[in-house]
PDB file of C-alpha atoms in Angstrom:
ATOM      1  CA  MET A   1      32.315 -15.201 -91.752  1.00 47.00           C
ATOM      2  CA  ASN A   2      31.354 -14.418 -88.123  1.00 85.00           C
ATOM      3  CA  PHE A   3      28.251 -12.323 -88.362  1.00 88.00           C
ATOM      4  CA  GLN A   4      28.682 -10.676 -84.856  1.00 90.00           C
ATOM      5  CA  VAL A   5      32.297  -9.601 -85.299  1.00 91.00           C
ATOM      6  CA  THR A   6      31.380  -8.284 -88.834  1.00 92.00           C
ATOM      7  CA  VAL A   7      28.524  -6.226 -87.410  1.00 92.00           C
ATOM      8  CA  LEU A   8      30.880  -4.815 -84.712  1.00 93.00           C
ATOM      9  CA  LYS A   9      33.508  -4.008 -87.329  1.00 93.00           C
ATOM     10  CA  ILE A  10      30.843  -2.257 -89.603  1.00 92.00           C
ATOM     11  CA  LEU A  11      29.380  -0.207 -86.975  1.00 93.00           C
ATOM     12  CA  VAL A  12      32.642   1.061 -85.545  1.00 93.00           C
ATOM     13  CA  SER A  13      33.470   2.332 -89.043  1.00 92.00           C
ATOM     14  CA  TYR A  14      30.384   4.677 -89.106  1.00 90.00           C
ATOM     15  CA  PRO A  15      30.088   8.136 -87.437  1.00 85.00           C
ATOM     16  CA  ASP A  16      28.823   7.737 -83.874  1.00 89.00           C
ATOM     17  CA  GLY A  17      28.730   4.001 -84.420  1.00 92.00           C
ATOM     18  CA  PHE A  18      25.266   4.012 -85.992  1.00 93.00           C
ATOM     19  CA  ALA A  19      24.228   2.490 -89.203  1.00 92.00           C
ATOM     20  CA  VAL A  20      20.696   1.985 -90.645  1.00 93.00           C
ATOM     21  CA  MET A  21      19.673  -1.564 -91.534  1.00 92.00           C
ATOM     22  CA  ALA A  22      20.134  -0.979 -95.429  1.00 92.00           C
ATOM     23  CA  ASP A  23      23.791   0.242 -94.903  1.00 92.00           C
ATOM     24  CA  LEU A  24      24.464  -2.751 -92.626  1.00 92.00           C
ATOM     25  CA  LYS A  25      23.083  -5.299 -95.256  1.00 92.00           C
ATOM     26  CA  ARG A  26      25.077  -3.620 -97.995  1.00 93.00           C
ATOM     27  CA  ASP A  27      28.390  -3.599 -96.053  1.00 92.00           C
ATOM     28  CA  MET A  28      27.627  -7.195 -94.922  1.00 90.00           C
ATOM     29  CA  ALA A  29      27.241  -8.347 -98.489  1.00 91.00           C
ATOM     30  CA  ILE A  30      30.460  -6.666 -99.635  1.00 90.00           C
ATOM     31  CA  LEU A  31      32.442  -8.289 -96.949  1.00 89.00           C
ATOM     32  CA  ALA A  32      30.776 -11.705 -97.462  1.00 86.00           C
ATOM     33  CA  THR A  33      31.945 -11.693-101.013  1.00 88.00           C
ATOM     34  CA  SER A  34      35.290 -10.054-100.460  1.00 85.00           C
ATOM     35  CA  GLY A  35      37.249 -13.372-100.210  1.00 84.00           C
ATOM     36  CA  ARG A  36      38.428 -15.900 -97.650  1.00 88.00           C
ATOM     37  CA  GLU A  37      40.765 -13.456 -95.707  1.00 89.00           C
ATOM     38  CA  TRP A  38      37.717 -11.634 -94.148  1.00 88.00           C
ATOM     39  CA  THR A  39      36.305 -14.971 -93.035  1.00 87.00           C
ATOM     40  CA  VAL A  40      39.555 -16.117 -91.599  1.00 89.00           C
ATOM     41  CA  ARG A  41      40.099 -12.730 -89.880  1.00 89.00           C
ATOM     42  CA  THR A  42      36.557 -12.768 -88.336  1.00 88.00           C
ATOM     43  CA  LYS A  43      37.128 -16.337 -87.189  1.00 89.00           C
ATOM     44  CA  ARG A  44      40.365 -15.338 -85.442  1.00 89.00           C
ATOM     45  CA  LEU A  45      38.877 -12.328 -83.772  1.00 88.00           C
ATOM     46  CA  ALA A  46      35.770 -14.272 -82.559  1.00 88.00           C
ATOM     47  CA  ALA A  47      38.156 -16.881 -81.121  1.00 88.00           C
ATOM     48  CA  ARG A  48      39.255 -14.203 -78.522  1.00 87.00           C
ATOM     49  CA  VAL A  49      35.675 -13.798 -77.242  1.00 87.00           C
ATOM     50  CA  PRO A  50      34.123 -17.443 -77.533  1.00 84.00           C
ATOM     51  CA  ASN A  51      30.666 -16.658 -76.131  1.00 87.00           C
ATOM     52  CA  LEU A  52      30.048 -13.306 -77.965  1.00 88.00           C
ATOM     53  CA  ASP A  53      26.473 -12.305 -78.208  1.00 90.00           C
ATOM     54  CA  ILE A  54      26.197  -8.630 -79.386  1.00 90.00           C
ATOM     55  CA  PHE A  55      22.742  -8.138 -78.093  1.00 90.00           C
ATOM     56  CA  SER A  56      22.429  -9.958 -74.793  1.00 91.00           C
ATOM     57  CA  GLN A  57      25.937  -8.528 -73.769  1.00 91.00           C
ATOM     58  CA  ARG A  58      24.684  -5.093 -74.801  1.00 92.00           C
ATOM     59  CA  LEU A  59      27.504  -4.490 -77.275  1.00 92.00           C
ATOM     60  CA  VAL A  60      24.985  -3.305 -79.847  1.00 93.00           C
ATOM     61  CA  GLU A  61      21.727  -1.417 -79.395  1.00 94.00           C
ATOM     62  CA  ARG A  62      18.722  -1.353 -81.709  1.00 92.00           C
ATOM     63  CA  GLU A  63      17.905   2.393 -82.493  1.00 89.00           C
ATOM     64  CA  ASN A  64      15.556   4.064 -84.959  1.00 86.00           C
ATOM     65  CA  GLY A  65      15.680   1.533 -87.790  1.00 88.00           C
ATOM     66  CA  GLY A  66      19.496   0.794 -87.251  1.00 92.00           C
ATOM     67  CA  TRP A  67      21.932  -0.552 -84.838  1.00 93.00           C
ATOM     68  CA  LYS A  68      24.417   1.340 -82.834  1.00 94.00           C
ATOM     69  CA  ILE A  69      27.708   0.088 -81.214  1.00 93.00           C
ATOM     70  CA  THR A  70      28.009   0.880 -77.413  1.00 93.00           C
ATOM     71  CA  ALA A  71      31.005   1.923 -75.419  1.00 93.00           C
ATOM     72  CA  LYS A  72      31.153  -1.588 -74.225  1.00 92.00           C
ATOM     73  CA  GLY A  73      31.132  -2.962 -77.836  1.00 91.00           C
ATOM     74  CA  ARG A  74      34.115  -0.706 -78.734  1.00 91.00           C
ATOM     75  CA  THR A  75      35.905  -1.907 -75.723  1.00 91.00           C
ATOM     76  CA  VAL A  76      35.324  -5.571 -76.604  1.00 91.00           C
ATOM     77  CA  LEU A  77      36.277  -5.068 -80.259  1.00 90.00           C
ATOM     78  CA  GLU A  78      39.532  -3.367 -79.288  1.00 90.00           C
ATOM     79  CA  PHE A  79      40.089  -6.339 -76.976  1.00 89.00           C
ATOM     80  CA  MET A  80      39.482  -8.831 -79.846  1.00 88.00           C
ATOM     81  CA  GLU A  81      41.839  -6.822 -82.208  1.00 87.00           C
ATOM     82  CA  ALA A  82      44.776  -6.407 -79.681  1.00 86.00           C
ATOM     83  CA  ARG A  83      47.600  -8.625 -80.439  1.00 75.00           C
ATOM     84  CA  PRO A  84      47.911 -11.396 -77.676  1.00 66.00           C
ATOM     85  CA  GLY A  85      50.586 -10.325 -75.236  1.00 59.00           C
ATOM     86  CA  ALA A  86      50.393  -6.813 -76.199  1.00 51.00           C
ATOM     87  CA  ASP A  87      49.051  -5.589 -72.858  1.00 49.00           C
ATOM     88  CA  LYS A  88      51.986  -7.284 -71.021  1.00 50.00           C
ATOM     89  CA  PRO A  89      55.018  -5.072 -70.643  1.00 46.00           C
ATOM     90  CA  MET A  90      58.143  -6.414 -72.548  1.00 44.00           C
ATOM     91  CA  GLU A  91      60.691  -7.921 -70.209  1.00 50.00           C
ATOM     92  CA  THR A  92      64.095  -6.398 -70.369  1.00 46.00           C
ATOM     93  CA  VAL A  93      67.180  -8.589 -70.032  1.00 48.00           C
ATOM     94  CA  ARG A  94      69.869  -7.427 -67.854  1.00 53.00           C
ATOM     95  CA  THR A  95      73.331  -7.567 -69.424  1.00 50.00           C
ATOM     96  CA  GLU A  96      76.478  -8.131 -67.310  1.00 57.00           C
ATOM     97  CA  LYS A  97      79.479  -6.076 -67.995  1.00 59.00           C
ATOM     98  CA  VAL A  98      82.244  -8.665 -69.166  1.00 60.00           C
ATOM     99  CA  ASP A  99      85.841  -7.568 -69.340  1.00 68.00           C
ATOM    100  CA  ALA A 100      86.880 -10.296 -71.496  1.00 69.00           C
ATOM    101  CA  PRO A 101      88.728  -9.218 -74.621  1.00 73.00           C
ATOM    102  CA  LEU A 102      87.053  -9.463 -77.808  1.00 68.00           C
ATOM    103  CA  PRO A 103      88.750 -12.038 -80.352  1.00 71.00           C
ATOM    104  CA  ARG A 104      90.817 -10.442 -82.953  1.00 71.00           C
ATOM    105  CA  LEU A 105      89.138 -10.063 -86.436  1.00 66.00           C
ATOM    106  CA  PRO A 106      91.076 -11.399 -89.267  1.00 63.00           C
ATOM    107  CA  GLN A 107      92.960  -8.867 -91.137  1.00 69.00           C
ATOM    108  CA  PRO A 108      92.577  -8.260 -94.871  1.00 72.00           C
ATOM    109  CA  THR A 109      95.799  -9.919 -95.721  1.00 76.00           C
ATOM    110  CA  GLU A 110      95.020 -12.934 -93.560  1.00 73.00           C
ATOM    111  CA  ARG A 111      91.607 -13.233 -95.189  1.00 74.00           C
ATOM    112  CA  ALA A 112      93.199 -13.029 -98.731  1.00 80.00           C
ATOM    113  CA  ARG A 113      95.736 -15.725 -97.734  1.00 83.00           C
ATOM    114  CA  TRP A 114      92.828 -17.914 -96.451  1.00 83.00           C
ATOM    115  CA  ARG A 115      90.980 -17.387 -99.706  1.00 84.00           C
ATOM    116  CA  ARG A 116      93.806 -18.160-102.023  1.00 88.00           C
ATOM    117  CA  ALA A 117      94.496 -21.326-100.120  1.00 90.00           C
ATOM    118  CA  ARG A 118      90.730 -22.350-100.267  1.00 90.00           C
ATOM    119  CA  LEU A 119      90.673 -21.573-104.026  1.00 91.00           C
ATOM    120  CA  GLU A 120      93.912 -23.619-104.464  1.00 92.00           C
ATOM    121  CA  ARG A 121      92.447 -26.719-102.688  1.00 93.00           C
ATOM    122  CA  ARG A 122      89.254 -26.547-104.921  1.00 92.00           C
ATOM    123  CA  ARG A 123      91.345 -26.219-108.047  1.00 93.00           C
ATOM    124  CA  GLU A 124      93.448 -29.234-106.985  1.00 94.00           C
ATOM    125  CA  ALA A 125      90.255 -31.241-106.090  1.00 92.00           C
ATOM    126  CA  ARG A 126      88.943 -30.530-109.604  1.00 92.00           C
ATOM    127  CA  GLU A 127      92.067 -31.647-111.184  1.00 92.00           C
ATOM    128  CA  ARG A 128      91.985 -34.879-109.192  1.00 92.00           C
ATOM    129  CA  ALA A 129      88.451 -35.485-110.199  1.00 91.00           C
ATOM    130  CA  ARG A 130      89.283 -34.884-113.867  1.00 90.00           C
ATOM    131  CA  ALA A 131      92.299 -37.284-113.640  1.00 90.00           C
ATOM    132  CA  ASN A 132      90.190 -39.961-111.955  1.00 89.00           C
ATOM    133  CA  ALA A 133      87.381 -39.569-114.574  1.00 85.00           C
ATOM    134  CA  SER A 134      89.837 -40.205-117.510  1.00 74.00           C
TER     135      SER A 134
END
């Protein structure tokens, strides 16, 4: 579990981004024991900001017996949570108008004839296999 990412995620969930130490410790314990998914998720988020240091980068401030996430901390967390490439506009592909006629779809009677022929070939193949087996 990435401690610093977890702290950011916990703080952002509190009103005004502030939590006292007892609440932080309780929430950390819950997340630490919640399973492998949380660990994988925090590692993935931390990989987006490899040199993350919540205190020296002023993403979190110590205040009155607790910690508070700063505006910069919220921005960094949003960046970590953004899907890669989400900030790039999607490219649109131009389509050229082609006047070529579309191929004719088989009509129901033709499809039925093809199906009957296919079933007949299968039946004949089974009969040949039975005859060869005897």
